[in-house]
Amino acid sequence: MERLFSTNTINLDQRKIAYFSMEIGLNAKIPTYSGGLGILAGDTLKSCADQHVPTVAITLVSRKGYFHQRINEEGYQIEDDVSWSLDDFLELQDKIISVYIEGREVKVQAWKYNIKGVKGFHVPIIYLDTDVEGNSDEDRRITDKLYGPGQDYRLKQEIVLGIGGIRMIEALGYSNIQVYHMNEGHSSLLTIELLKRTENHDEPDHSKKFDKALVRKKCVFTTHTPVPAGHDQFDMELVRRLLGDYVPCIDEFCHEDKLNMTLIGLKLSHYINGVAKRHGEVSRDMFPGYSIDSITNGVHSTTWAGPSFKDLFDKQIPGWRCDPYSLRYALRISKADIWETHMLEKRRILDYVNEKYNVGMDKDILTIGFARRATSYKRPNLLFHDMNRLWSIANELGPIQIIFGGKAHPNDGEGKNLIKQIVELSRHSNDRLKIVYIENYDIYKAKLMVAGVDVWLNTPLRPREASGTSGMKASVNGILNFSVLDGWWLEGHVEDVTGWSIGPKKKNEESSNEQDADELYRKLREKIVPRYYDDKDNWIRMMRHTIAFNASFFNTNRMIQQYILNAYFN
Ligand SMILES: *Cc1c(COP(=O)(O)O)cnc(C)c1O
């Protein structure tokens, strides 16, 4: 194999991997992400930069972001546009390419951001932008709103991302890309653009005109969605209207008269994977006939370690920033150092909520965190299934503080109701049980929360949590997970060692909200609250195990190495 890991400076034509993602979340200032998928993309690219993996990334510029969440007096989520100054962060490139939508030429320009790795290696991100002079007003808005409203709008965005993305990286001079990685199906049209280029005009047999094998050899597809309804698909009428006869052999990529973006990815990739072991199995059941592997997600350790934990690791595990595997040596850090560091992180999140929401949260009280997209299957209200039981635990065994956060998708009415319910409950807080809902959950607030609470709770309905990554972020800071055995937690959970499980242990065993809530309360009462208040020694020992066992493994450095070996150059 040709040298893959590169020296610090490389030419454009030495970039070998093109990573496509509808959203990329690097930090709270560049609001081109909505949640887990985008932050995973950002963390992946940061690890590519740290490890000199010659990657270029492609995404949309999302000038109005996803949305800014406000919660009104009644507890309803209000969505405001985000405004941000692109040119404070990104550098406009001097190339313009075109795509065709409804027969019209739509011009696309690009902005660049360089991620700088720990040893100075850069990974560029190319942000595609249709706000170009000469485009109609409507077309200029295509790259405004991440996951904006309507199927038309979404398909236009995917045309720009997939087809425009390929044309743009070529125009910019990335001429030696050997691997195209689709982070979910939004960018699948890139395979069609590659396929079109293989057309043999002399071949009379239509089915042999295009060289699918050649495209497959270059493409890698990662699915993140364990339910069929979650996969992107478009009515054929819409596809024909927007794309004309652009897609060759279109019937092969249709399912129930819809162009299915996952199916395109599956058919035109040589390597397909789910994002945790269990999710690989679920995906194989969902798409029989395809060979689907799994690579378990990770997080970028230095992004998610809180500032005090970073200092501690710098002192006691030198080299951990380049080599997060060495977090296994956390076993040697003293319990006193772990606790002191944790208390510094805890103070930061409590200062934040106390200042902003005037809730008077106390650093000596057991604090539970729950934050992620607010949607039914994540069951953010499972903890409140039986308020009497929760109150009695808090009254009899020790006070509890709970910090919530998360946005609901603008069309997800149920998700918005869940937020409202929790906000209403938070108004009945007292000294034994305090609840706060922080507005506009983003990377900044996530960093405070996953470093500073005591327990990280997750209660999804199985098998809907493909991986989940926030629990991994918590692990970098020694925070104990208390979660349903789904996604990554099936791999990271060791009872009473790295945290605690909720609900059935066997993979196909069903359970109801009642049963899961019952176990949640039982473990809070019997294990978690008493251990926190009466057995700090063992609590801190668990924190140390969490860092050593889980942070050393569930990181994007390990993950990208697996992609290189199993997917990119296998
Ligand atoms: C990590 C993260 C998520 C994803 O959380 P999950 O628990 O994996 O669903 C969502 N939003 C933000 C801001 C995050 O940092």
Tab-separated table of C-alpha atoms in Angstrom, residues 56 77 170 172 185 207 248 259 300 373 427 443 489:
chain	number	residue	atom	x	y	z
A	56	VAL	CA	-11.456	16.140	2.495
A	77	GLN	CA	-40.492	25.228	21.819
A	170	GLU	CA	-12.871	18.125	-8.715
A	172	LEU	CA	-10.999	22.599	-6.494
A	185	GLY	CA	-28.057	8.427	2.653
A	207	SER	CA	-28.002	-2.572	-18.604
A	248	PRO	CA	-29.789	5.923	-15.127
A	259	LEU	CA	-36.346	6.720	-5.062
A	300	HIS	CA	-13.195	12.869	19.759
A	373	ARG	CA	-32.979	15.210	20.451
A	427	ARG	CA	-41.895	24.248	37.886
A	443	ILE	CA	-22.181	21.668	21.453
A	489	TRP	CA	-24.172	0.689	25.726
